[in-house]
XYZ file of C-alpha atoms in Angstrom:
343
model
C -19.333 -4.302 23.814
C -19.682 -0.933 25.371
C -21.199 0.023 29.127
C -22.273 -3.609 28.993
C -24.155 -3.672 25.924
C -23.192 -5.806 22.896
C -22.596 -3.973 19.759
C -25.790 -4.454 17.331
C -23.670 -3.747 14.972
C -21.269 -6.749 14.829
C -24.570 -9.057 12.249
C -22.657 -11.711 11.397
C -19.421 -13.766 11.462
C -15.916 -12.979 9.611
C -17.124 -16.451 7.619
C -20.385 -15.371 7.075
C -18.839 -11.411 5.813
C -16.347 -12.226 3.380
C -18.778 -14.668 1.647
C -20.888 -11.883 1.275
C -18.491 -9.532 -0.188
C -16.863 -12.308 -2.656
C -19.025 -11.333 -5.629
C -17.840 -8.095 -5.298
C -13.575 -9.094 -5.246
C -14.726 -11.488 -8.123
C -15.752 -8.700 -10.030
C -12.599 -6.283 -9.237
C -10.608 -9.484 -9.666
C -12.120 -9.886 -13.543
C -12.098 -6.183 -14.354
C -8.502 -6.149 -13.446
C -7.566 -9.255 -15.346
C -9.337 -7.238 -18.189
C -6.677 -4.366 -18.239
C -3.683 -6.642 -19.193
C -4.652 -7.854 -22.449
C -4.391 -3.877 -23.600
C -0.461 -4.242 -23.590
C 2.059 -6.340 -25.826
C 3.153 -9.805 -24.191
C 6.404 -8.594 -22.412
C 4.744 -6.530 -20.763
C 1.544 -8.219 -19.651
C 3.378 -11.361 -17.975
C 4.727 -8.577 -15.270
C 1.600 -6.395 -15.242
C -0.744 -9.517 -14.744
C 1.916 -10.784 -11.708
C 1.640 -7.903 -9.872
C -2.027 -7.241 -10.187
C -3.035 -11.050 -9.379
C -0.901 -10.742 -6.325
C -3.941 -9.607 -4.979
C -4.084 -9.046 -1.423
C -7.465 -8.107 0.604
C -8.775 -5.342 -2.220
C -9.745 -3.551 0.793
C -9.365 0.258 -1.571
C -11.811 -1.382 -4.367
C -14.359 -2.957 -1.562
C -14.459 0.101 0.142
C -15.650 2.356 -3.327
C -17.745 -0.680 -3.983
C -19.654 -0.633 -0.942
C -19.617 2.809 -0.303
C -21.526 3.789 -3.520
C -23.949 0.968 -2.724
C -24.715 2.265 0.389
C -25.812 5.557 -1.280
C -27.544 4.610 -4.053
C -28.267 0.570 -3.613
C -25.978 -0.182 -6.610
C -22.373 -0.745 -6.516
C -21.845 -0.979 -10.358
C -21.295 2.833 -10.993
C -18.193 2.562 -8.373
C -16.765 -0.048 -10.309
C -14.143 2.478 -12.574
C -13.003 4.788 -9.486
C -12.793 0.936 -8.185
C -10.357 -0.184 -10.012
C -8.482 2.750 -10.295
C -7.429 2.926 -6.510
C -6.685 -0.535 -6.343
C -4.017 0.393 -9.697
C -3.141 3.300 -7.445
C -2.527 0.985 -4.307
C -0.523 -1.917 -6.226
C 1.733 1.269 -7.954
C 2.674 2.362 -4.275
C 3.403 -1.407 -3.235
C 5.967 -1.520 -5.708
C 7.672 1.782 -4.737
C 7.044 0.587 -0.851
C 9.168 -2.564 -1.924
C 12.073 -0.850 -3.830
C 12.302 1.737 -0.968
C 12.240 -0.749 1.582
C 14.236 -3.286 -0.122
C 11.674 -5.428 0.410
C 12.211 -9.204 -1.641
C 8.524 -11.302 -0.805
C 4.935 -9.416 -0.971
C 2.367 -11.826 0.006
C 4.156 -14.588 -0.047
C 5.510 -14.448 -3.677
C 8.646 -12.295 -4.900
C 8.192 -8.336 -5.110
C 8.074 -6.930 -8.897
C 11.620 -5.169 -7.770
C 13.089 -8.618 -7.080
C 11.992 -10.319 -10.109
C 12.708 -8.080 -13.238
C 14.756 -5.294 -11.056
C 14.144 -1.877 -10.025
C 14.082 -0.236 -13.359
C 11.048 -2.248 -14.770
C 9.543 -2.526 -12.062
C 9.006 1.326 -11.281
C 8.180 1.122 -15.368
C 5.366 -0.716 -14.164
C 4.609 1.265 -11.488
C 3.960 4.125 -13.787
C 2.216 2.093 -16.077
C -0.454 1.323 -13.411
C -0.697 5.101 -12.469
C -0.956 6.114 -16.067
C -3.925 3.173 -16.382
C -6.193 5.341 -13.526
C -6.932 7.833 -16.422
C -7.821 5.276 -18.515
C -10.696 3.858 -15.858
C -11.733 7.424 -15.382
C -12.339 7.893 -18.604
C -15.094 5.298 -18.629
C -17.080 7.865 -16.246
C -18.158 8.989 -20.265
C -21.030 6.201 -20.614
C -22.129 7.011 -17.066
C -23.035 10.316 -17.754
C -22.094 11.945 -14.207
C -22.060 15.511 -13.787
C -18.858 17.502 -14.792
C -19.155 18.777 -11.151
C -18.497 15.181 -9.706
C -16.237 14.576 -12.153
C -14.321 17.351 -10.838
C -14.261 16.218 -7.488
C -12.978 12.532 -8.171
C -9.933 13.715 -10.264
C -9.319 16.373 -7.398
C -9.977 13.577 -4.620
C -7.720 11.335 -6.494
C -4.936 13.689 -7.016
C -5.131 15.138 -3.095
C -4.834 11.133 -2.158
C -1.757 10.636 -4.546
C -0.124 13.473 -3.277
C -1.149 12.490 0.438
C 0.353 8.925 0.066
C 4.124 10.260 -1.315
C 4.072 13.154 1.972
C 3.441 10.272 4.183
C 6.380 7.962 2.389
C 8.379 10.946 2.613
C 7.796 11.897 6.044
C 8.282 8.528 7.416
C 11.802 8.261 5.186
C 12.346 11.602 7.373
C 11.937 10.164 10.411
C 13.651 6.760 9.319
C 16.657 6.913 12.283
C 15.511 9.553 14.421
C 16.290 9.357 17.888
C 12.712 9.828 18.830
C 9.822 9.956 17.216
C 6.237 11.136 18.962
C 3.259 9.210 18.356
C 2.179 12.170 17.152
C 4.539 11.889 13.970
C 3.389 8.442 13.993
C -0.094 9.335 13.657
C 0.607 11.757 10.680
C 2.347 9.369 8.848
C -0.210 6.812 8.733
C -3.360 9.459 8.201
C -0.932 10.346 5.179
C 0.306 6.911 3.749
C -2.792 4.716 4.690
C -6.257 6.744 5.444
C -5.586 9.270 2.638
C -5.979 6.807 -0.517
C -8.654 4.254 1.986
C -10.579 7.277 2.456
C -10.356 8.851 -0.747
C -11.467 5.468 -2.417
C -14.793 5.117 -0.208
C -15.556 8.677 -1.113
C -14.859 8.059 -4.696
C -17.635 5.781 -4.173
C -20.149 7.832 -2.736
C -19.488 10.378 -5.220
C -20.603 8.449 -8.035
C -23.737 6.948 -6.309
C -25.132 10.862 -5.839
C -24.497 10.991 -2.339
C -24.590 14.519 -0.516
C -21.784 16.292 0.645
C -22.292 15.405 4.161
C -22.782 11.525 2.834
C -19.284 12.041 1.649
C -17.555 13.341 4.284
C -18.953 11.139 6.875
C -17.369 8.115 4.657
C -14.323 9.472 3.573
C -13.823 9.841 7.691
C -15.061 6.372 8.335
C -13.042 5.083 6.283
C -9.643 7.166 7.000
C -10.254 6.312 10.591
C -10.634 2.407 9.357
C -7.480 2.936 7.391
C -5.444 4.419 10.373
C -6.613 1.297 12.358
C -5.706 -1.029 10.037
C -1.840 0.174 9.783
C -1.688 -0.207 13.298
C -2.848 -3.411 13.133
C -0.331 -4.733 10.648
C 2.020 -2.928 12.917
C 1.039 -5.375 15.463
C 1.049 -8.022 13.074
C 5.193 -7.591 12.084
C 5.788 -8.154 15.599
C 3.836 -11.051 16.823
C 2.356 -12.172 13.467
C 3.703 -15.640 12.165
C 5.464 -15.233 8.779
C 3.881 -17.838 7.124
C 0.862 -16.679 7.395
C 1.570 -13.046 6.783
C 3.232 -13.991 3.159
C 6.353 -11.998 3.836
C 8.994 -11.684 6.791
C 8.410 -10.112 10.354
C 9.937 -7.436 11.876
C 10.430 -5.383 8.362
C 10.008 -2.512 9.902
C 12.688 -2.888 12.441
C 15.295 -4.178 9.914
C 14.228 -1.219 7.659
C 14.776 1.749 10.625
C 11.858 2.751 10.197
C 9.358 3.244 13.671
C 6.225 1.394 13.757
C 3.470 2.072 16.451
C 4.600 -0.493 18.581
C 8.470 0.588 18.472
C 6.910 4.368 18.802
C 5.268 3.506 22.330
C 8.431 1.450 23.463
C 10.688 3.378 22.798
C 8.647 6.759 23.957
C 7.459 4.722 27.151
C 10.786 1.712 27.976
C 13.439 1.873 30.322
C 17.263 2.666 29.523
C 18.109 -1.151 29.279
C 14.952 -1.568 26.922
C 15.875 1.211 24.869
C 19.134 0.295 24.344
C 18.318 -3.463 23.654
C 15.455 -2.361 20.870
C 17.522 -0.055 19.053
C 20.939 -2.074 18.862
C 18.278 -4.062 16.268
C 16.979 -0.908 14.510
C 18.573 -1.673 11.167
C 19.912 -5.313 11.639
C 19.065 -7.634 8.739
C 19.344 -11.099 10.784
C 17.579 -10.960 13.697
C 18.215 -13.986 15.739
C 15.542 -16.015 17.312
C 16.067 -15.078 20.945
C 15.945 -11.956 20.016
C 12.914 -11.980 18.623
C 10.991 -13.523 21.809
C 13.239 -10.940 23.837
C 11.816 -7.890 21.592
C 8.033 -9.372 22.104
C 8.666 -9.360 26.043
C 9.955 -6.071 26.593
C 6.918 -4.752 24.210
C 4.496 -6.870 26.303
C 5.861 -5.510 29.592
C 6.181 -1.805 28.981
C 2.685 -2.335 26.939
C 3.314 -1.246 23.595
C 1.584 -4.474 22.185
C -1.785 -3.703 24.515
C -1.461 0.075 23.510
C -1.383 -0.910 19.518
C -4.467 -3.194 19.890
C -6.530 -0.987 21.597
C -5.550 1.844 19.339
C -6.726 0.359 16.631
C -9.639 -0.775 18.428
C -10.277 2.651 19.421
C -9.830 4.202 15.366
C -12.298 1.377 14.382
C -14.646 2.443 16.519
C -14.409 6.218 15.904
C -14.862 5.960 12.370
C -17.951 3.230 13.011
C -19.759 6.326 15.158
C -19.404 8.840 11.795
C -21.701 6.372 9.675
C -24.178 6.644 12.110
C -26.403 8.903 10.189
C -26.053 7.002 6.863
C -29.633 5.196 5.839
C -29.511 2.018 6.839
C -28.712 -0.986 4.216
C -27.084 -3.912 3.965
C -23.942 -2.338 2.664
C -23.973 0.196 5.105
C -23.881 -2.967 8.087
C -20.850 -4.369 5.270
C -18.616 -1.270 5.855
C -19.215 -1.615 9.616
C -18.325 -5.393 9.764
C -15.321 -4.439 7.806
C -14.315 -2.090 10.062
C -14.812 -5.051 12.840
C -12.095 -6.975 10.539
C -9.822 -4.883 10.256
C -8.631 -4.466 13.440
C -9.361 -7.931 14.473
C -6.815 -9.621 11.572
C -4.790 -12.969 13.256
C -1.714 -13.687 11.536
């Protein structure tokens, strides 16, 4: 709701949206199920585990919907598709080595299972697989041009993603961080490859240049929100729901938005309370309810909501001169979701 009028835009309940996108994960579900009979058996058991861990297939959804809102057909997204999600699930298992990170979703990380050798062997596998996908743009006849611009687009996201990982390994322990840095970091490691995918898709449905950028920014600003949000969601989120433990980030060093804004924002006492549990492994209970106080009273929690809020919104307003069509009012409920997740 804005100046007291209801959004138009929100058409239909979370229920009612995810129903309507499930023939679209069923098909990125099937076409990655697909790519593991291509290798020998000890190596599909792992390959299938990590891709059927799934997870929201937010990256696929996005090129999905994005090329049907250009061109009313979602089918000649499907390859870039698939590819981003492989690109995704590759930096998951990275993001769980790096972070020593044993559950993903509620099931153990590829690390933890068959150890950090194989599984950054199947990390690369995935990343060598994109080609493969891309390669399919053969039958669909596209225009060397295009072409052009999803390898480049794909290859700017890649490089994107490991800056922001890098940066934010940087930062890991600093005394203070801006939210500035903060803000880089997640453009880099989250919009870059969420925005990249949604272009991807209106690249291959013929849309315009101007139809591009408008969704790559929609959907970098959607991306940005949505880190914040599972920020917000490691701190007051409930673990089994989430699939994995809370308070990674604060057992891992590393500054999320919430611990940003505390720490930029809390008094001495506060400070010194939340960083005596920057890298502890066993936080205790009490603890944990203390941490969620003193982020509720200097209001870091508030300040992460309404950021993300805020992102959701800002990338809602650069669709607004996209034709209208149902997938068009999809990406805009999604961007609703995302920063409206309960865990």
């Amino acid at each position: 709701m804005q100046d007291g009028k209801v959004d138009s835009q929100v058409w239909c309940s979370d229920e009612e949206f995810l129903k309507s996108i499930q023939n679209y994960v069923n098909l990125i579900n099937s076409r990655l199920e697909e790519i593991t009979v291509n290798y020998p058996a000890y190596l599909e058991l792992p390959i299938r585990y990590v891709i059927k861990a799934g997870g929201k297939r937010l990256r696929p959804l996005l090129a999905l919907l994005s090329c049907a809102a250009i061109c009313g057909d979602p089918k000649p997204a499907i390859p870039v598709a698939i590819a981003y999600e492989l690109a995704h699930t590759a930096a998951l298992i990275q993001d769980d080595i790096i972070d020593k990170g044993v559950r993903r979703r509620g099931k153990l990380s590829a690390w933890a299972l068959w150890g950090t050798e194989k599984a950054m062997l199947i990390s690369d596998l995935l990343v060598f697989e994109i080609f493969h996908r891309l390669a399919e743009y053969e039958r669909f006849k596209i225009s060397q041009e295009r072409l052009y611009l999803l390898l480049k687009l794909i290859g700017d996201s890649a490089r994107q993603t490991v800056q922001g990982e890098f940066l934010e390994l940087e930062l890991t322990g600093a005394d203070k961080i801006s939210e500035e840095d903060y803000m880089a970091i997640v453009r880099l490691k989250t919009g870059a490859l969420l925005a990249a995918s949604a272009a991807a898709g209106a690249i291959v449905g013929g849309g315009t240049t101007s139809e591009i950028s408008a969704i790559y920014s929609f959907a970098e600003k959607v991306g940005m929100a949505y880190q914040v949000h599972d920020d917000l969601l490691d701190v007051v989120g409930e673990p089994s729901r989430l699939g994995k433990p809370i308070f990674a980030d604060l057992r891992n060093r590393k500054r999320n938005f919430l611990l940003v804004h505390a720490l930029n924002n809390g008094g001495n006492e506060e400070l010194k309370f939340l960083k005596s549990l920057l890298g502890k492994q066993r936080v205790e209970e009490w603890e944990i309810r203390k941490t969620r106080e003193i982020l509720e009273r200097i209001g870091s929690i508030k300040a992460a909501l309404e950021l993300s809020l805020k992102l959701s919104e800002e990338g809602r307003k650069l669709l607004k001169d996209l034709k209208p069509s149902p997938a068009k009012e999809q990406l805009i409920q999604l961007s609703h979701i995302v920063s409206k997740r309960y865990a």
